[in-house]
Coordinates of C-alpha atoms in Angstrom, one line a residue:
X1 CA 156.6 159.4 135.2
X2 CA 155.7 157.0 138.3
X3 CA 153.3 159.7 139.9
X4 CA 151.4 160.3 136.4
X5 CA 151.0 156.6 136.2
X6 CA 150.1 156.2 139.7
X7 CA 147.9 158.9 140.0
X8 CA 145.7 157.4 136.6
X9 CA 145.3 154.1 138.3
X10 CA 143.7 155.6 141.2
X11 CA 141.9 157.5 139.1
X12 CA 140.5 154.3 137.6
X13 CA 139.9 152.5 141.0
X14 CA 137.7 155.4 141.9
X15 CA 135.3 155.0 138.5
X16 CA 134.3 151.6 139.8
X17 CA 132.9 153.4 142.9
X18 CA 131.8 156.4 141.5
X19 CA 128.2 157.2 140.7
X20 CA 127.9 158.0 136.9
X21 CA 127.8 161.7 137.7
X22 CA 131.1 161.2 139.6
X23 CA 132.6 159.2 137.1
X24 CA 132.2 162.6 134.5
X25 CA 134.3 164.4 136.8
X26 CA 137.1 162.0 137.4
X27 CA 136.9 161.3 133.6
X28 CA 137.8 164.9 133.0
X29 CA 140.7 164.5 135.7
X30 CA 142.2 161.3 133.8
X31 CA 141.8 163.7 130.8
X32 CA 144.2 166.3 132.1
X33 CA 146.8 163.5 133.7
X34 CA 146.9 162.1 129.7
X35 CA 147.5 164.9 128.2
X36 CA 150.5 165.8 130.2
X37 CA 151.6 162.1 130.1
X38 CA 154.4 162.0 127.3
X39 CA 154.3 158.9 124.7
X40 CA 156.1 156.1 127.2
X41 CA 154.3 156.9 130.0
X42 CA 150.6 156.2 127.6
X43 CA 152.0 153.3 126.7
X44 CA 152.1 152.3 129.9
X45 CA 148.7 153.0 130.9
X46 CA 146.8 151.7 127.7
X47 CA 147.1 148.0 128.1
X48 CA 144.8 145.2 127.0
X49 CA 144.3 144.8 130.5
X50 CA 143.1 148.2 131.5
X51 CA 140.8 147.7 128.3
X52 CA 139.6 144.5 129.7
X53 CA 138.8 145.8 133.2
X54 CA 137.1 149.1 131.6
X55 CA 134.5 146.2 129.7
X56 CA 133.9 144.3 133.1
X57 CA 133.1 147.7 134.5
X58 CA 130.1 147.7 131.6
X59 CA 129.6 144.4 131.5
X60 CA 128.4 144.9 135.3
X61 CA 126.4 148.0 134.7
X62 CA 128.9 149.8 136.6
X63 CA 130.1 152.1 133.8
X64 CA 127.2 153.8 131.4
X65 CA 128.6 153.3 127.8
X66 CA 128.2 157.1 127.5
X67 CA 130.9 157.8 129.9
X68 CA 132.7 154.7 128.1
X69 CA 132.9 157.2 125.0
X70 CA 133.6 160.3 127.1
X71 CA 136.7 158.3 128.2
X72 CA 137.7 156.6 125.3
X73 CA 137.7 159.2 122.9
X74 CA 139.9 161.7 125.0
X75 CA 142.3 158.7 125.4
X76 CA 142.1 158.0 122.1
X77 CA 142.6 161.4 120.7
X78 CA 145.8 162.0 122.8
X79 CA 147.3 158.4 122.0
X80 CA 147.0 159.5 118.5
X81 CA 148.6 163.0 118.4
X82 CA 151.2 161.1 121.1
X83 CA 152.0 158.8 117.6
X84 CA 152.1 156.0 120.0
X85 CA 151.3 152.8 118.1
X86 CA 150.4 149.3 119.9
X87 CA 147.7 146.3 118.7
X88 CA 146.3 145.8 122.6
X89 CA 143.6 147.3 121.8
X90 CA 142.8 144.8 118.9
X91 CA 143.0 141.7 121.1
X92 CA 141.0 143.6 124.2
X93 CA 137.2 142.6 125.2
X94 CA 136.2 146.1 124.9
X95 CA 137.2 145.9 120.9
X96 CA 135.5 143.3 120.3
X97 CA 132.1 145.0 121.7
X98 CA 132.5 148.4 120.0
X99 CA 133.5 146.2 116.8
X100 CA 129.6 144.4 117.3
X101 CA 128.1 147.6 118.1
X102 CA 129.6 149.5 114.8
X103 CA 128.4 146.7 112.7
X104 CA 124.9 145.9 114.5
X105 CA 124.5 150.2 114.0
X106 CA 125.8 150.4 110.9
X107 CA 123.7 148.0 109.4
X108 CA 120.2 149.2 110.7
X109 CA 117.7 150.6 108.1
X110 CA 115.6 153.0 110.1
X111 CA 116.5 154.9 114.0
X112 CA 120.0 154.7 113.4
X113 CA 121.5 156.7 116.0
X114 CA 124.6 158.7 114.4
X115 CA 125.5 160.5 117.1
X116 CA 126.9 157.1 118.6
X117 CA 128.1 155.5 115.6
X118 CA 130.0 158.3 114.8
X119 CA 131.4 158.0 118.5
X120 CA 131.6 154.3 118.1
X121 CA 133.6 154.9 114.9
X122 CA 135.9 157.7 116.3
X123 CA 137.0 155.1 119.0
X124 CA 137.6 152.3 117.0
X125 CA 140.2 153.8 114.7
X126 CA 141.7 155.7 117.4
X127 CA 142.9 153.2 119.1
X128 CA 142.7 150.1 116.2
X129 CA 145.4 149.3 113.6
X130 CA 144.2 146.5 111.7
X131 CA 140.5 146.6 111.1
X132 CA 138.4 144.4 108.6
X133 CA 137.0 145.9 105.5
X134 CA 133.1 145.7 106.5
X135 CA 134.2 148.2 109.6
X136 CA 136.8 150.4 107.4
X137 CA 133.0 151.1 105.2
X138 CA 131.4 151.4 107.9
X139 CA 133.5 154.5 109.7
X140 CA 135.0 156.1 106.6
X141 CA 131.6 157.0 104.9
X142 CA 130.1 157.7 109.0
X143 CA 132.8 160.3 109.9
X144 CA 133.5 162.2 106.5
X145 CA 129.6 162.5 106.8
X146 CA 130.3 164.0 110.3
X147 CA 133.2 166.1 109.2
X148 CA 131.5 168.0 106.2
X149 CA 129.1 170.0 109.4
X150 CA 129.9 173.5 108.5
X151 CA 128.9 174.9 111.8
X152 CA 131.2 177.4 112.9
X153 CA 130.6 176.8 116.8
X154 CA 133.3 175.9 118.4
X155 CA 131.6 172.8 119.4
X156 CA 130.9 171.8 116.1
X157 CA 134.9 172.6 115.2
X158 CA 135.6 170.1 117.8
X159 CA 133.4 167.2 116.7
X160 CA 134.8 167.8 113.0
X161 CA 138.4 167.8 114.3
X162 CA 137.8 164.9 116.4
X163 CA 136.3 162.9 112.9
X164 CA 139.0 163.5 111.1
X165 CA 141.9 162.7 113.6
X166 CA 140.5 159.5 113.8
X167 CA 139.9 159.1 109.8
X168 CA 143.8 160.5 109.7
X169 CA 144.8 157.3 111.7
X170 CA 143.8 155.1 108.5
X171 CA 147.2 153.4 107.7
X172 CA 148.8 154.7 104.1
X173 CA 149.1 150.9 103.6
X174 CA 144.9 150.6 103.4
X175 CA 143.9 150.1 100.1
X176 CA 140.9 152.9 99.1
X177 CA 139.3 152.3 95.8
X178 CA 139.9 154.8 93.1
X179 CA 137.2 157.9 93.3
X180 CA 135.9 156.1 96.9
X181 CA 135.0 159.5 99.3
X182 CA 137.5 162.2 97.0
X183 CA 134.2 164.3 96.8
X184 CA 134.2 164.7 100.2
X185 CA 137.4 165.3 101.7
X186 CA 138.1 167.6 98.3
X187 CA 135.3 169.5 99.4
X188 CA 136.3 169.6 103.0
X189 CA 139.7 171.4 102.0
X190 CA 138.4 173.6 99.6
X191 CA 135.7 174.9 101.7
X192 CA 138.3 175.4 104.7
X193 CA 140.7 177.1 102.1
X194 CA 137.3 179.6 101.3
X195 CA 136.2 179.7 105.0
X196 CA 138.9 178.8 107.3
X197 CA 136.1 177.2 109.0
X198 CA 138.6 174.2 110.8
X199 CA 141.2 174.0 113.6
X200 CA 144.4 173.4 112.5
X201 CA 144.8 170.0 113.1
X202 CA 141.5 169.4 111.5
X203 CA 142.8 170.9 108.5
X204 CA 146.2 169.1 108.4
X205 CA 144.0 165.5 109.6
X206 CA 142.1 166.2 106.4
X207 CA 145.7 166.3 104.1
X208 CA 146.8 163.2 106.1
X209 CA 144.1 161.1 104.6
X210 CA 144.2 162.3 101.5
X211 CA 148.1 162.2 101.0
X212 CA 147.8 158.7 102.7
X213 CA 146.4 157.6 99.8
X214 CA 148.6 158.4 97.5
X215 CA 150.6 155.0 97.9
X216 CA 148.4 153.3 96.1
X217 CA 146.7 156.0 93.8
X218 CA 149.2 158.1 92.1
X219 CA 146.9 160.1 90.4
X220 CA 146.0 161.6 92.9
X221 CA 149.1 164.1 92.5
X222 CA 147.4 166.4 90.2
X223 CA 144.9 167.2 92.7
X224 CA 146.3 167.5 95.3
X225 CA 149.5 169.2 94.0
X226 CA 147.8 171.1 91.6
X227 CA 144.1 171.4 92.5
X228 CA 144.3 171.6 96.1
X229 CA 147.8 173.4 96.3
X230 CA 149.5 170.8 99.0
X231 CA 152.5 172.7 99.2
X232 CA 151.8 175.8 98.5
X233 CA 149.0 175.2 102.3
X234 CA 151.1 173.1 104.4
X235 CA 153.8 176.2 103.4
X236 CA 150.9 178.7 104.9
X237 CA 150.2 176.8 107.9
X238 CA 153.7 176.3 108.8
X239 CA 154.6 179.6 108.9
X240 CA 151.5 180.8 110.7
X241 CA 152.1 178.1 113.6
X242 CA 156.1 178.6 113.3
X243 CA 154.9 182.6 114.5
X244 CA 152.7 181.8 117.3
X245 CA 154.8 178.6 119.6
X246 CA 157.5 179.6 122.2
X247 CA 161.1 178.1 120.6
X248 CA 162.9 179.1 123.2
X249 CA 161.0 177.6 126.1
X250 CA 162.6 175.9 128.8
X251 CA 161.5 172.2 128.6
X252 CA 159.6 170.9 132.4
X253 CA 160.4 167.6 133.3
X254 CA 160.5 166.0 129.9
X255 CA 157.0 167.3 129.0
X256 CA 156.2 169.5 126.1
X257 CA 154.8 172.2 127.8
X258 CA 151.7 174.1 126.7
X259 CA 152.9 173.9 122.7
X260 CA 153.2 170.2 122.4
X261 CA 149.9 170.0 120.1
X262 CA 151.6 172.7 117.5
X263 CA 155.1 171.3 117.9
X264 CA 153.3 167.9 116.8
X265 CA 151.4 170.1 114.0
X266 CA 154.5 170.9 112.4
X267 CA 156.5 167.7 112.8
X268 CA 153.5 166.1 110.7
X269 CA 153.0 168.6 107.8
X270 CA 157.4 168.1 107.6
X271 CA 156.8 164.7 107.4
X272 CA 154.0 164.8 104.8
X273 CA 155.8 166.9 102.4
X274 CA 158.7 165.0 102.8
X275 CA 156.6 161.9 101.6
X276 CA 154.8 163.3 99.0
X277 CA 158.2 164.6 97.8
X278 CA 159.4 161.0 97.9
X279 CA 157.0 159.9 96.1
X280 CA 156.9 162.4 93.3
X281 CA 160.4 163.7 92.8
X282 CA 159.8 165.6 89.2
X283 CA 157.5 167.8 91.0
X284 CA 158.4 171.3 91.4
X285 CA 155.7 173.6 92.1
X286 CA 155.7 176.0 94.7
X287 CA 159.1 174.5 96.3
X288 CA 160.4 178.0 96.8
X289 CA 158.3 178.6 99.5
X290 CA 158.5 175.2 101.2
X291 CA 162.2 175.9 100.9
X292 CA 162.1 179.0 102.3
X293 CA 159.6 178.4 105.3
X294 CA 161.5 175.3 106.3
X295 CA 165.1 176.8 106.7
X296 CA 163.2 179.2 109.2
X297 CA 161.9 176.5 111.3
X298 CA 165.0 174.5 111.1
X299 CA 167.1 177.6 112.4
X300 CA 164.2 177.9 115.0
X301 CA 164.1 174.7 116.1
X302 CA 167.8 174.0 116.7
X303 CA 168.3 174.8 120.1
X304 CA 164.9 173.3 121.4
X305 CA 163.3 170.6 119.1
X306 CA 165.0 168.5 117.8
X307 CA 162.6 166.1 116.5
X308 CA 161.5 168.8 114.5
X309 CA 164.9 170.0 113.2
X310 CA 165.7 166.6 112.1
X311 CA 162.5 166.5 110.3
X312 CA 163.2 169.6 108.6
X313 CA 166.9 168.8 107.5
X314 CA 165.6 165.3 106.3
X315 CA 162.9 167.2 104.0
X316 CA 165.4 169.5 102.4
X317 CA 167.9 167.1 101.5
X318 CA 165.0 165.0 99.6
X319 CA 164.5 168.4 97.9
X320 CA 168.1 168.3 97.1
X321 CA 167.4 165.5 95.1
X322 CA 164.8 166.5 92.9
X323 CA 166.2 167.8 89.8
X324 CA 163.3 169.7 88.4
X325 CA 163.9 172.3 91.4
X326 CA 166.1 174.7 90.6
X327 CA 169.5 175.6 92.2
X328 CA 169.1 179.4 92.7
X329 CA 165.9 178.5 95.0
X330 CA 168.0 176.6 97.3
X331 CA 170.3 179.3 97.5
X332 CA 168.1 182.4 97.7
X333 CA 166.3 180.2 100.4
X334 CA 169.5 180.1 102.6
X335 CA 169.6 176.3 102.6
X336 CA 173.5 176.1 101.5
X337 CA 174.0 179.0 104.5
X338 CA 171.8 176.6 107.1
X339 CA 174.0 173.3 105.9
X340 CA 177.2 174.8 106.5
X341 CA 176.3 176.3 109.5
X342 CA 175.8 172.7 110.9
X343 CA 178.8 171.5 109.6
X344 CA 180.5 173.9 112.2
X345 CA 179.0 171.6 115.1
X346 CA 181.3 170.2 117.0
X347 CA 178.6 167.6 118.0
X348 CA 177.2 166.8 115.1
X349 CA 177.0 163.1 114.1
X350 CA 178.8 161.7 111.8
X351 CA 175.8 160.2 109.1
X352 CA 174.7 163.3 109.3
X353 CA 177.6 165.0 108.4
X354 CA 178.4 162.7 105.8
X355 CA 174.4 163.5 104.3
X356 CA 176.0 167.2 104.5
X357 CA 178.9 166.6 102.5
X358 CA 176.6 164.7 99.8
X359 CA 174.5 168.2 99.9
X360 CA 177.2 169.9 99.1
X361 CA 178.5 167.5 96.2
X362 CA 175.3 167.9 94.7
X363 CA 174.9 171.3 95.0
X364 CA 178.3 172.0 93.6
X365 CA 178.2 169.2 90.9
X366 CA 174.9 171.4 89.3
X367 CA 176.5 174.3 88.8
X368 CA 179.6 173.2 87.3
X369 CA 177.9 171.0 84.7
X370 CA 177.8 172.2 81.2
X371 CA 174.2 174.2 81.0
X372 CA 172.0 173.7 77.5
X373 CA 172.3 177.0 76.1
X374 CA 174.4 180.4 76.6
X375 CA 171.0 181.6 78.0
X376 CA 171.0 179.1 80.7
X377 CA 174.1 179.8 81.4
X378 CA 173.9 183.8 81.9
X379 CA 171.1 183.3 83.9
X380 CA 173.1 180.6 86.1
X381 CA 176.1 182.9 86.8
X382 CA 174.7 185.2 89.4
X383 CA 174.1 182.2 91.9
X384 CA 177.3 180.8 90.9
X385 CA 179.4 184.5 91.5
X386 CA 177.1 184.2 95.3
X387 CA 177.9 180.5 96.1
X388 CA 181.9 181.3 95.2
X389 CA 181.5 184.0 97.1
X390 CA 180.2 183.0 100.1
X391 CA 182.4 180.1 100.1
X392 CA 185.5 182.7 100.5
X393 CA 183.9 185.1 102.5
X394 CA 182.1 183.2 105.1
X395 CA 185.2 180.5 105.2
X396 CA 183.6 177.6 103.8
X397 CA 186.2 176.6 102.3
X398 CA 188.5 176.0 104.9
X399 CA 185.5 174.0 107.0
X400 CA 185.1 171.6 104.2
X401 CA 188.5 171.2 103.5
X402 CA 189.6 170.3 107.6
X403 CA 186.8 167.7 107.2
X404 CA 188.6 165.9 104.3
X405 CA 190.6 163.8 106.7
X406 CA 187.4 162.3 108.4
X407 CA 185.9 161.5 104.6
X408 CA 187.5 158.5 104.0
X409 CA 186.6 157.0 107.1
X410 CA 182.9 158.5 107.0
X411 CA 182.4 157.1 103.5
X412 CA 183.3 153.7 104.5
X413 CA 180.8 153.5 107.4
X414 CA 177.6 154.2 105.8
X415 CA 175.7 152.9 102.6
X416 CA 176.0 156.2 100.3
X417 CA 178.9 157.6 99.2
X418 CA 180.5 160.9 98.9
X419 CA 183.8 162.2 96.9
X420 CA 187.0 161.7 98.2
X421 CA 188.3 164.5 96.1
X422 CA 188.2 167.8 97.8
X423 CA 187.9 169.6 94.6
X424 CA 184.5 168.3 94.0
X425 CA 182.7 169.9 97.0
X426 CA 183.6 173.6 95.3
X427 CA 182.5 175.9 92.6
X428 CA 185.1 178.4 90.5
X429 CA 184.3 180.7 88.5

């Protein structure tokens, strides 16, 4: 950690006495240190201080604003995917310019240049957290604009990708009027769902700010659930990128190796389905599939990731809770199998386990309520004959029951509460 930090600020001693061909080149260098740098060790580097000393360098002409951009948007795009949060930036000199220089842009009639406002822009919310409303319509219109290029160069895929990172940094908590920009981001997914014309986090940066604002715009959910098939694409994409990283890597030095940009893929699409699930907990659609693709990854991700496996587990036991999802798909999708494998842990923690247990109540406690009709019933009785089953065969039985002792104390420790009658946790037929 100390040599990656050490090694950027002699990096940034050297732009001060670089020429501004030089400065490109160690630019690119800093580039390579911050990518490897995990989220601690940017946090470190990104201060209001560094910020300050990077506008003195402009302020005396010793640093051309275009190299400004060429270093602040790389920095910028890696402290985002890094989901390392600070306000320095706000109070910083060099906010305060690119804040006057969006608005003195923006607000031209004629020779705007949108090549740098749409740099500008791009900088500001990467690094910004709280902006003002004349700014937020200032970049949001500036950089959907820039993201609806079509151009299949790879170029072009990088200047879209790099719009709508920054647009995905827009806090769910920013309140978007009703119908303000749906046109284009709905026509950014469709057209990559016809073309597959983005890189994948372009694609899943384009979900972010839609499902972002769904806090404040429920109906929104038909669209996107319906319209746009949410699940039914993040499903896709996880089990394309679930194919093509290395689970099984040995980790170097606390980095994240080569994968660390699709391992942070991942961990964000689990997260926003996990969210939109939250917030609409009647909706069924398509959860067979999300079901099904996340028990892989979580078995994946076990041994290896474990910010990812916790991220998985935590969106299948919101699933659990939805009652308009059916129990037969969490069975057919192996989830029951994945839970009480991980009951066998000998390490495994004790909330969790109690979250586990729960799982299993309410598993249970579907299938041995009364159905609505004989029909309902018949059609019931084939997962029922598997769960009882599999409980026998696979000794489930016996690992729930050794736990019982532990239940007491477990359900006195955290704020749910679980059954303390063994009974409860099985099905008979």
């Amino acid at each position: 950690m100390i040599q990656s930090i050490e090694k950027f600020e002699e990096l940034l001693a050297m732009l001060e006495k670089s020429s501004e061909n030089e400065q490109k080149r160690v630019i690119e260098e800093m580039n390579i240190i911050i990518e490897k740098m995990d989220s601690n060790e940017l946090f470190s580097v990104l201060t209001e201080k560094m910020l300050n000393r990077v506008d003195g360098m402009i302020e005396e002409k010793i640093f051309s604003f275009e190299n400004t951009i060429l270093f602040l948007s790389q920095m910028g795009y890696f402290k985002t995917l890094k989901d390392r949060q600070g306000r320095y930036f706000n109070y910083s000199l060099l906010c305060n310019r690119i804040r006057k220089m969006i608005i003195y842009e923006g607000q031209k009639k004629d020779e705007k240049n949108e090549k740098l406002l749409v740099d500008l822009c791009e900088c500001y919310l990467f690094f910004n957290e709280v902006y003002s409303s004349e700014l937020f319509f200032i970049c949001v219109p500036c950089l959907l604009k820039a993201s609806l290029n079509k151009e299949e160069s790879e170029e072009a895929q990088r200047k879209v990708e790099m719009a709508l990172v920054a647009l995905d940094n827009i806090s769910q908590y920013k309140k978007i009027e009703k119908g303000l920009y749906l046109n284009e981001i709905k026509e950014i997914l469709k057209y990559h769902q016809e073309h597959r014309n983005l890189t994948r986090l372009a694609y899943q940066s384009a979900w972010k700010f839609l499902i972002n604002r769904l806090y404040n715009d429920e109906s929104l959910e038909e669209m996107s659930a319906n319209e746009l098939h949410f699940a039914r694409e993040a499903s896709r994409e996880l089990d394309e990128l679930s194919k093509c990283v290395d689970w099984k890597r040995k980790e170097e030095k606390g980095k994240k190796g080569r994968d660390w940009k699709d391992m942070t893929i991942i961990k964000n699409w689990l997260q926003k389905l996990n969210e939109f699930f939250l917030l609409f907990p009647t909706w069924k659609e398509e959860c067979d599939e999300v079901i099904r693709c996340v028990v892989g990854i979580c078995r994946a991700a076990r041994e290896s990731e474990n910010e990812i496996y916790e991220e998985g587990l935590s969106l299948l036991h919101t699933i659990i809770n939805m009652e308009n999802v059916r129990t037969v798909v969490f069975l057919n999708g192996g989830v029951f199998n994945l839970i009480m494998e991980e009951m066998q842990q000998p390490t495994l923690i004790s909330n969790l386990l109690l979250r586990h247990l729960k799982f299993c109540l309410i598993f249970t406690f579907r299938l041995k309520r009364k159905a609505e009709s004989e029909i309902e019933e018949a059609n019931r009785r084939p997962a029922k004959m598997k769960l009882f089953e599999e409980l026998e065969e696979e000794g489930y039985e016996d690992i729930i029951t050794s736990l019982y002792r532990i239940i007491l104390k477990l359900d006195s420790m955290f704020y749910f509460r679980v059954s303390l009658d063994i009974v409860d946790y099985f099905v008979n037929i």
